[in-house]
mmCIF file of C-alpha atoms and ligand atoms in Angstrom:
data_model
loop_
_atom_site.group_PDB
_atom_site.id
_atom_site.type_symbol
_atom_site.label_atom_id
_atom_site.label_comp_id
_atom_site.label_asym_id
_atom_site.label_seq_id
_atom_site.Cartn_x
_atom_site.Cartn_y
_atom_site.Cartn_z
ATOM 1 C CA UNK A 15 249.450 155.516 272.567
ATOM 2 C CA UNK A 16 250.866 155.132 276.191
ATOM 3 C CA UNK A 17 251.859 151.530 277.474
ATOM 4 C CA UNK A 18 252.277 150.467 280.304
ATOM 5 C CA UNK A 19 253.949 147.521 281.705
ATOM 6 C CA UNK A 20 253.998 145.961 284.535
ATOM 7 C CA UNK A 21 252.620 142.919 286.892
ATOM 8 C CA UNK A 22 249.137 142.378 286.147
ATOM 9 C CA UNK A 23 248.583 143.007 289.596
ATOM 10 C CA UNK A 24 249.888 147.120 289.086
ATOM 11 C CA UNK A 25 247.524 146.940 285.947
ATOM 12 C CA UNK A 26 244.754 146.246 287.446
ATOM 13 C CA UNK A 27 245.331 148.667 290.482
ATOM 14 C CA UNK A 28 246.580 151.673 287.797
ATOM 15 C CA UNK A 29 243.751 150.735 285.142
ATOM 16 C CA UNK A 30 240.788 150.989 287.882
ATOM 17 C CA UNK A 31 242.639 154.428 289.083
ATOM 18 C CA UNK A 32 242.727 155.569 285.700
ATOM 19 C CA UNK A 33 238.491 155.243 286.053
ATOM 20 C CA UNK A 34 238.488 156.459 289.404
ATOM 21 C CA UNK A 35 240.067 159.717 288.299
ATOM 22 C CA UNK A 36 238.187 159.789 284.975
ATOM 23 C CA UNK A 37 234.661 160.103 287.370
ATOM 24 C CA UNK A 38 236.238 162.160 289.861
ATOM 25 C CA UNK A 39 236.670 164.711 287.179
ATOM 26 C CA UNK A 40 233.481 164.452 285.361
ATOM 27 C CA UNK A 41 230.878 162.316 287.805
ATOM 28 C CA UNK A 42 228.184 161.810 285.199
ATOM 29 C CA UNK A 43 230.955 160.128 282.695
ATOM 30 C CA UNK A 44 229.659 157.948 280.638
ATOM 31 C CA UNK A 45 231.910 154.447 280.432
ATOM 32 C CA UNK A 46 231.929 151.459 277.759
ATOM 33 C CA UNK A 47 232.681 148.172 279.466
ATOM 34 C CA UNK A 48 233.750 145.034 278.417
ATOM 35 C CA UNK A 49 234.041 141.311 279.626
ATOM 36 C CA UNK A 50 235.821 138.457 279.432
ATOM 37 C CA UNK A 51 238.343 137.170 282.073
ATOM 38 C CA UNK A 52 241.262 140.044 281.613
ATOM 39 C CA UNK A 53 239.205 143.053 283.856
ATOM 40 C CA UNK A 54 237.565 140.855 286.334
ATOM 41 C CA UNK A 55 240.478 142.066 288.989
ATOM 42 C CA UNK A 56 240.456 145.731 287.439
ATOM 43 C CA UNK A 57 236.596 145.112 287.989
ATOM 44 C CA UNK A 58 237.361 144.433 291.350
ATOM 45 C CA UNK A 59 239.726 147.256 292.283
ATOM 46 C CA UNK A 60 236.571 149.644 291.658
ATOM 47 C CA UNK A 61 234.293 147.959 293.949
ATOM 48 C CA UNK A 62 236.742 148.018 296.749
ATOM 49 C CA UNK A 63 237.348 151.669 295.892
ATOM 50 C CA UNK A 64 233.673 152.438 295.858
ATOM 51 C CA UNK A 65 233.767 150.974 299.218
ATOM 52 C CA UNK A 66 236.446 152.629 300.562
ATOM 53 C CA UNK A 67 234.316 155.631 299.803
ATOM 54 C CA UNK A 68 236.736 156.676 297.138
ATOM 55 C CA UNK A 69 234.077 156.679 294.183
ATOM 56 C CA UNK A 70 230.234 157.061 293.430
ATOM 57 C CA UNK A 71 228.824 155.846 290.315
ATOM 58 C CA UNK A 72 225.701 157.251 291.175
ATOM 59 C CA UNK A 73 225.740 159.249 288.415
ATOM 60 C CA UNK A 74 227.633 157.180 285.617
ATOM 61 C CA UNK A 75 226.253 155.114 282.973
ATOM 62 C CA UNK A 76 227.613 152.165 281.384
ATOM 63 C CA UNK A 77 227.553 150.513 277.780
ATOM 64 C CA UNK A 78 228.997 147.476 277.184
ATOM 65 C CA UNK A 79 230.689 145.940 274.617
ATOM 66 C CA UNK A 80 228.229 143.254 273.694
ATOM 67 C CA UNK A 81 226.132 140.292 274.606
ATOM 68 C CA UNK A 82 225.780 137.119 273.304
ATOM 69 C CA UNK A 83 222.566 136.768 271.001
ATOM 70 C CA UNK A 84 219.574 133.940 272.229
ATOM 71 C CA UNK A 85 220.408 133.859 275.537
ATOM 72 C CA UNK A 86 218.513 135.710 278.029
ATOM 73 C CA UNK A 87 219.849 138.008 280.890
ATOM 74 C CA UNK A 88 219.443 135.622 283.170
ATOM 75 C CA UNK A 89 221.471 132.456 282.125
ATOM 76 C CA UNK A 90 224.404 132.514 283.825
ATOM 77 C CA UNK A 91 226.783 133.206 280.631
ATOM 78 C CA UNK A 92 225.015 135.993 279.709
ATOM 79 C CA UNK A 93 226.609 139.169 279.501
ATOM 80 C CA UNK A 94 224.639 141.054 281.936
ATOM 81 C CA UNK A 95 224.985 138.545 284.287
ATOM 82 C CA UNK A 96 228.540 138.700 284.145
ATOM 83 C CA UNK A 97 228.497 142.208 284.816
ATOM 84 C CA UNK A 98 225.999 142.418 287.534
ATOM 85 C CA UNK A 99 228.821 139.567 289.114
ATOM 86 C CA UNK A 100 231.530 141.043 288.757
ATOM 87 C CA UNK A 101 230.321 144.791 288.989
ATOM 88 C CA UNK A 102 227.257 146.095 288.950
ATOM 89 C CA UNK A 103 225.644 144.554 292.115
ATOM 90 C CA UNK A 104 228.715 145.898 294.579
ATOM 91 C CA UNK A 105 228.376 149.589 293.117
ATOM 92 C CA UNK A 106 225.773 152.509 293.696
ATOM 93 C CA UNK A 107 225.133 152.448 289.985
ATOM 94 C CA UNK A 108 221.689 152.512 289.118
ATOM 95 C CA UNK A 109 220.059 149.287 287.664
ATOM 96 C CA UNK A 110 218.520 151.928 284.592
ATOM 97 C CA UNK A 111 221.884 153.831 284.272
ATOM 98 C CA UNK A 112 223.381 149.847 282.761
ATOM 99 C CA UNK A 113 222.983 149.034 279.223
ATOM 100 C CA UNK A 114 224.189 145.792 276.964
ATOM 101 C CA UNK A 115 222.357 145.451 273.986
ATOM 102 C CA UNK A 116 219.588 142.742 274.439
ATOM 103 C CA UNK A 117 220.389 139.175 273.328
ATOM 104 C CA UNK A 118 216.462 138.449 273.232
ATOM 105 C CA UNK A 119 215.419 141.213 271.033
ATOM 106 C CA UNK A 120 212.444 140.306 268.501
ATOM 107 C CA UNK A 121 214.046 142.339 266.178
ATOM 108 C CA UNK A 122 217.886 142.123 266.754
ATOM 109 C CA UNK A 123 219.153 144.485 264.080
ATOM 110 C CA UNK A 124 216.749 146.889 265.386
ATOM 111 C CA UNK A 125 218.242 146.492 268.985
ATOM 112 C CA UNK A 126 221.354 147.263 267.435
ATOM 113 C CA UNK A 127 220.179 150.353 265.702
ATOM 114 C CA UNK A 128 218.522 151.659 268.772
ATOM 115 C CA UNK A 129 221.819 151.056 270.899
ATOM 116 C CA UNK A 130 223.476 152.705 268.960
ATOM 117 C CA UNK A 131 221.284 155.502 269.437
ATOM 118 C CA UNK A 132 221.553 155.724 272.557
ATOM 119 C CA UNK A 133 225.124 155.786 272.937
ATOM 120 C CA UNK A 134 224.891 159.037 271.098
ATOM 121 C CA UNK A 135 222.204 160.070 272.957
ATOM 122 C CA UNK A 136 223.869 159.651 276.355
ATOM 123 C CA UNK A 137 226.501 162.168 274.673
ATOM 124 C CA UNK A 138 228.794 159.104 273.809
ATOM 125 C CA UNK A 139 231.510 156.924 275.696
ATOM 126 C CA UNK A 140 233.857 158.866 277.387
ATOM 127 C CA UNK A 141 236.339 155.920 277.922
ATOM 128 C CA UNK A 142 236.122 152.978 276.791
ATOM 129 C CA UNK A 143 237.413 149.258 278.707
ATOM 130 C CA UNK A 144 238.900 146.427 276.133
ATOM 131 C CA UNK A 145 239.834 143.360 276.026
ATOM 132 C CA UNK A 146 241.864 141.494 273.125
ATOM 133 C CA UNK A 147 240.589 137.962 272.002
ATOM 134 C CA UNK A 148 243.358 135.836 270.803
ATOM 135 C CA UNK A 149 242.694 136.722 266.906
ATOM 136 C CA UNK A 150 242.911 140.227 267.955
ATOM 137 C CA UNK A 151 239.207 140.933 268.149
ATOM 138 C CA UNK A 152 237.796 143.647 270.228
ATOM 139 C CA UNK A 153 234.130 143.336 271.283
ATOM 140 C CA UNK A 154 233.187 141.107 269.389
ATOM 141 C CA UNK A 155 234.464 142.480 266.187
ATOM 142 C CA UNK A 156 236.147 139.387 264.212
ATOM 143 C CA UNK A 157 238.844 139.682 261.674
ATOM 144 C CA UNK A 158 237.456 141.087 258.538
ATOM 145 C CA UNK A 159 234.997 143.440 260.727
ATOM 146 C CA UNK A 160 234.971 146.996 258.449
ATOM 147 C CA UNK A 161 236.386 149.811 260.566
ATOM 148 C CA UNK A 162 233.262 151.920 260.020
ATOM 149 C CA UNK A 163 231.191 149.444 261.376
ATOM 150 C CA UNK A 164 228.587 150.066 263.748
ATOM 151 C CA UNK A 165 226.558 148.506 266.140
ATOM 152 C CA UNK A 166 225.440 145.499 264.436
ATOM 153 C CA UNK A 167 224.680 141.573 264.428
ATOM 154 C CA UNK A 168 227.799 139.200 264.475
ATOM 155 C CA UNK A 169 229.077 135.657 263.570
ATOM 156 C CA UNK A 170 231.061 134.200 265.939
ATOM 157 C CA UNK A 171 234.263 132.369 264.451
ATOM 158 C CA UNK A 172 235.223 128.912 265.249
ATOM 159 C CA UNK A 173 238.170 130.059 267.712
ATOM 160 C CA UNK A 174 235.929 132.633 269.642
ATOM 161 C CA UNK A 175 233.891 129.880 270.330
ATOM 162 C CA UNK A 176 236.071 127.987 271.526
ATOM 163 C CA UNK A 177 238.023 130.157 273.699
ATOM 164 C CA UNK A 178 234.881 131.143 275.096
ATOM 165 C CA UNK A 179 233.515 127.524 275.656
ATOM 166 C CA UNK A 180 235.601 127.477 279.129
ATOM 167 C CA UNK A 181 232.333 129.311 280.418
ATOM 168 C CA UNK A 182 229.459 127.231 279.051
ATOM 169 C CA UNK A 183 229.517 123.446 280.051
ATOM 170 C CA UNK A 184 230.233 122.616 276.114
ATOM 171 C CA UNK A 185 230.830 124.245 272.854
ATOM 172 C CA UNK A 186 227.839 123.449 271.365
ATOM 173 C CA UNK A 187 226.346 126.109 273.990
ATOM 174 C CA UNK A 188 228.445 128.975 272.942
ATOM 175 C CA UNK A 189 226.273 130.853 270.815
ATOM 176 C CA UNK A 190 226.792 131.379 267.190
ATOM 177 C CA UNK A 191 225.957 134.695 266.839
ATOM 178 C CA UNK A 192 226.177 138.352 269.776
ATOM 179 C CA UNK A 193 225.046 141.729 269.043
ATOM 180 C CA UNK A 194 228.533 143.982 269.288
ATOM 181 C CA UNK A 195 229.596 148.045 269.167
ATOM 182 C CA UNK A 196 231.187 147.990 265.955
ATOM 183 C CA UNK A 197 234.805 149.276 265.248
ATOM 184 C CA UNK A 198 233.752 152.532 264.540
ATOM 185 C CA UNK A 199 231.802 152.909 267.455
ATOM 186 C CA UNK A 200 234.500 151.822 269.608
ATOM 187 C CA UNK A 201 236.620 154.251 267.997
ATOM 188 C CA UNK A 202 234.603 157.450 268.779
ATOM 189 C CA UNK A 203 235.146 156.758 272.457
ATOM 190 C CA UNK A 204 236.930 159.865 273.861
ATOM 191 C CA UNK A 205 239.913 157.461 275.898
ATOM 192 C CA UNK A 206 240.300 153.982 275.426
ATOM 193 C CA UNK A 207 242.036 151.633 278.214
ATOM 194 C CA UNK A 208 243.189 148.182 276.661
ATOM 195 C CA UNK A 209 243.957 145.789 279.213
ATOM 196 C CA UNK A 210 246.106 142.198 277.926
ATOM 197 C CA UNK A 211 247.688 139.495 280.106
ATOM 198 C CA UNK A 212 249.376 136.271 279.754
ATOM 199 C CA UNK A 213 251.981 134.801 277.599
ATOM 200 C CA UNK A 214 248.707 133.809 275.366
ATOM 201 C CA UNK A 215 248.334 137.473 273.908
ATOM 202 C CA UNK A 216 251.932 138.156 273.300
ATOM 203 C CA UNK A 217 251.518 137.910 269.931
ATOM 204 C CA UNK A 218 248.814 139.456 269.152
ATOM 205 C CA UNK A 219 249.512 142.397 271.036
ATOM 206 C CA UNK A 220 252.498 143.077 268.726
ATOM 207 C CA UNK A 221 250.144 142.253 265.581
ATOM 208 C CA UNK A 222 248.043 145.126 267.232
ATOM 209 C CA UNK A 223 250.207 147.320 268.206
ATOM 210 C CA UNK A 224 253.077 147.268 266.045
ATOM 211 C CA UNK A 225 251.896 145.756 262.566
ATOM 212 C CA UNK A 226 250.015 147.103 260.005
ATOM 213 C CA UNK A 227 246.744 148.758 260.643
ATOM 214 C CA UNK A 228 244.355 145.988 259.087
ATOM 215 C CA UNK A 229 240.761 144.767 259.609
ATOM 216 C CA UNK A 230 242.294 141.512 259.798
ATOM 217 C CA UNK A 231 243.785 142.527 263.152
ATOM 218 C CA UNK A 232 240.621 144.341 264.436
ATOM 219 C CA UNK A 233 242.915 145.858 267.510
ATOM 220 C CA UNK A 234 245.489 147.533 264.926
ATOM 221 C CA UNK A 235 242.601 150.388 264.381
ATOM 222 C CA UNK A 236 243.434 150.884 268.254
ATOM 223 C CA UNK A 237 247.329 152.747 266.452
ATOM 224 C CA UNK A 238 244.514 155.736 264.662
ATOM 225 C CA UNK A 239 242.799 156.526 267.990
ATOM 226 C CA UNK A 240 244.149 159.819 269.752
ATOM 227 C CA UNK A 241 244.016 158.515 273.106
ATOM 228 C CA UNK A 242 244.454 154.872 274.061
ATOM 229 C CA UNK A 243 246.399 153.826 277.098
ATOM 230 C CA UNK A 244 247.547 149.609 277.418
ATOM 231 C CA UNK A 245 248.248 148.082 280.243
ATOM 232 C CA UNK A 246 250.041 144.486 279.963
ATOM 233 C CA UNK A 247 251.870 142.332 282.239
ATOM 234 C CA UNK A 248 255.342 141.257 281.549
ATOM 235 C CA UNK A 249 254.199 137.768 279.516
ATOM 236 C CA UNK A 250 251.958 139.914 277.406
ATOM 237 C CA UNK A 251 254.773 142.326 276.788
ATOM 238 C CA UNK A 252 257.291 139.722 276.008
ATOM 239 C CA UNK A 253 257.226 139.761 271.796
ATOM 240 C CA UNK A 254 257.398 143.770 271.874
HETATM 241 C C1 LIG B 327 235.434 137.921 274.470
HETATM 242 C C2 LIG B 327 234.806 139.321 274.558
HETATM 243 C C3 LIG B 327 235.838 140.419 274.421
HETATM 244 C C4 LIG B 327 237.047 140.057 275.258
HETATM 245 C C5 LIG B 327 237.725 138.842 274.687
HETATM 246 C C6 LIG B 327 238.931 138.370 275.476
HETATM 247 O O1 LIG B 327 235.067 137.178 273.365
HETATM 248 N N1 LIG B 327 233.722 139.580 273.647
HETATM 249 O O2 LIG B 327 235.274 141.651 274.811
HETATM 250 O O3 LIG B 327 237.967 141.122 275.262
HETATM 251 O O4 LIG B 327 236.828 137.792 274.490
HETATM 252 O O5 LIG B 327 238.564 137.576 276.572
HETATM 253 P P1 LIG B 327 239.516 137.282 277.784
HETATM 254 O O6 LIG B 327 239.644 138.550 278.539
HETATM 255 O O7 LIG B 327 238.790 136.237 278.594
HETATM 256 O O8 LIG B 327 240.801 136.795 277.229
#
């Protein structure tokens, strides 16, 4: 595992390079992506490299993380709309080269098992983007989560919910439930970047990275993968 700290600021700029380089050398990579406030500016960094002319994602495709299930794509919390924000509508990527799992699926374990599918399909997730919620979930893969799960259908703990309130107008509007990559699937990604800022994830980065390997920290698995490179700012450093 490499780590890197710095200001969030040389993370964000070094993280989106890391991508930049990763479709340079192969241009039909395929990348997992994730949400969340932490790679809005890494987020950002690629568009302004795309256009600088630095990058094409003509030929990439994307799966993310997750999306929150029984909203649609086009409530302004969802998932997808989050990405087409923050990425997707600035870049040359194709609208049918995108994929989150659908929150409105009729049959939402059978969304999952398809995704899954075609993750494998698409020759699987050559690098992966994460984020770390406060109880060290990843996706949306709570405390508890088995690491050999897959794709599947998730309950939403109280403190998810509430950390992720800030973006609806109320708790009550957080959904109860998503659709997430499981732990396993996460972990046959070929590279994983793990991105953490803020005095507010100092501890659970050292849970993660330097405490036992336990599906009560979902992030510990993160210490078993081959390639995994973090990037945290000073605060998020500071109980290392
Ligand atoms: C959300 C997402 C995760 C994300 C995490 C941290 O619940 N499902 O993918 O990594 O929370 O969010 P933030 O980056 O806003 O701290």
């Amino acid at each position: 595992m490499n780590i890197f700290i710095g200001s969030k600021e040389e993370c964000d700029l070094k993280g989106a390079q890391e991508i930049v380089n990763q479709i340079k050398n192969k241009p039909n990579t395929v990348l997992g992506l994730a949400t969340g406030s932490t790679p809005i500016d890494m987020y950002g960094n690629l568009i302004k490299k795309y256009k600088a002319g630095e990058v094409s994602f003509a030929k990439v495709k994307t799966f993310n993380l997750d999306e929150y299930l029984g909203i649609s794509r086009d409530h302004p919390c969802s998932y997808y709309n989050f990405m087409q924000e923050n990425l997707f509508k600035h870049i040359d990527i194709p609208q049918d080269s995108v994929h989150l799992p659908n929150g409105e699926a009729a049959d939402p374990e059978e969304e999952c098992k398809n995704y899954e599918k075609l993750i494998e399909g698409s020759g699987g997730i050559d690098l992966q983007v994460l984020g770390i919620g406060h109880n060290g979930h990843i996706g949306f893969n709570e405390p508890g989560t088995p690491f050999g799960s897959v794709t599947q259908v998730v309950d939403l703990t109280e403190s998810t919910i509430n950390a992720n309130s800030r973006f609806f107008d109320s708790p009550d509007q957080v959904p109860r439930q998503a659709l997430s990559m499981g732990i396993k699937t996460i972990m046959q990604a070929r590279r994983i970047l793990l991105f953490a800022y803020g005095a507010d994830k100092a501890e659970i980065i050292k849970e993660a990275l330097k405490g036992p390997v336990t599906p009560e920290v979902p992030a510990s698995v993160l210490q078993l993968h081959p390639d995994v490179s973090v990037f945290l700012d000073h605060e998020a450093a500071s109980r290392l």
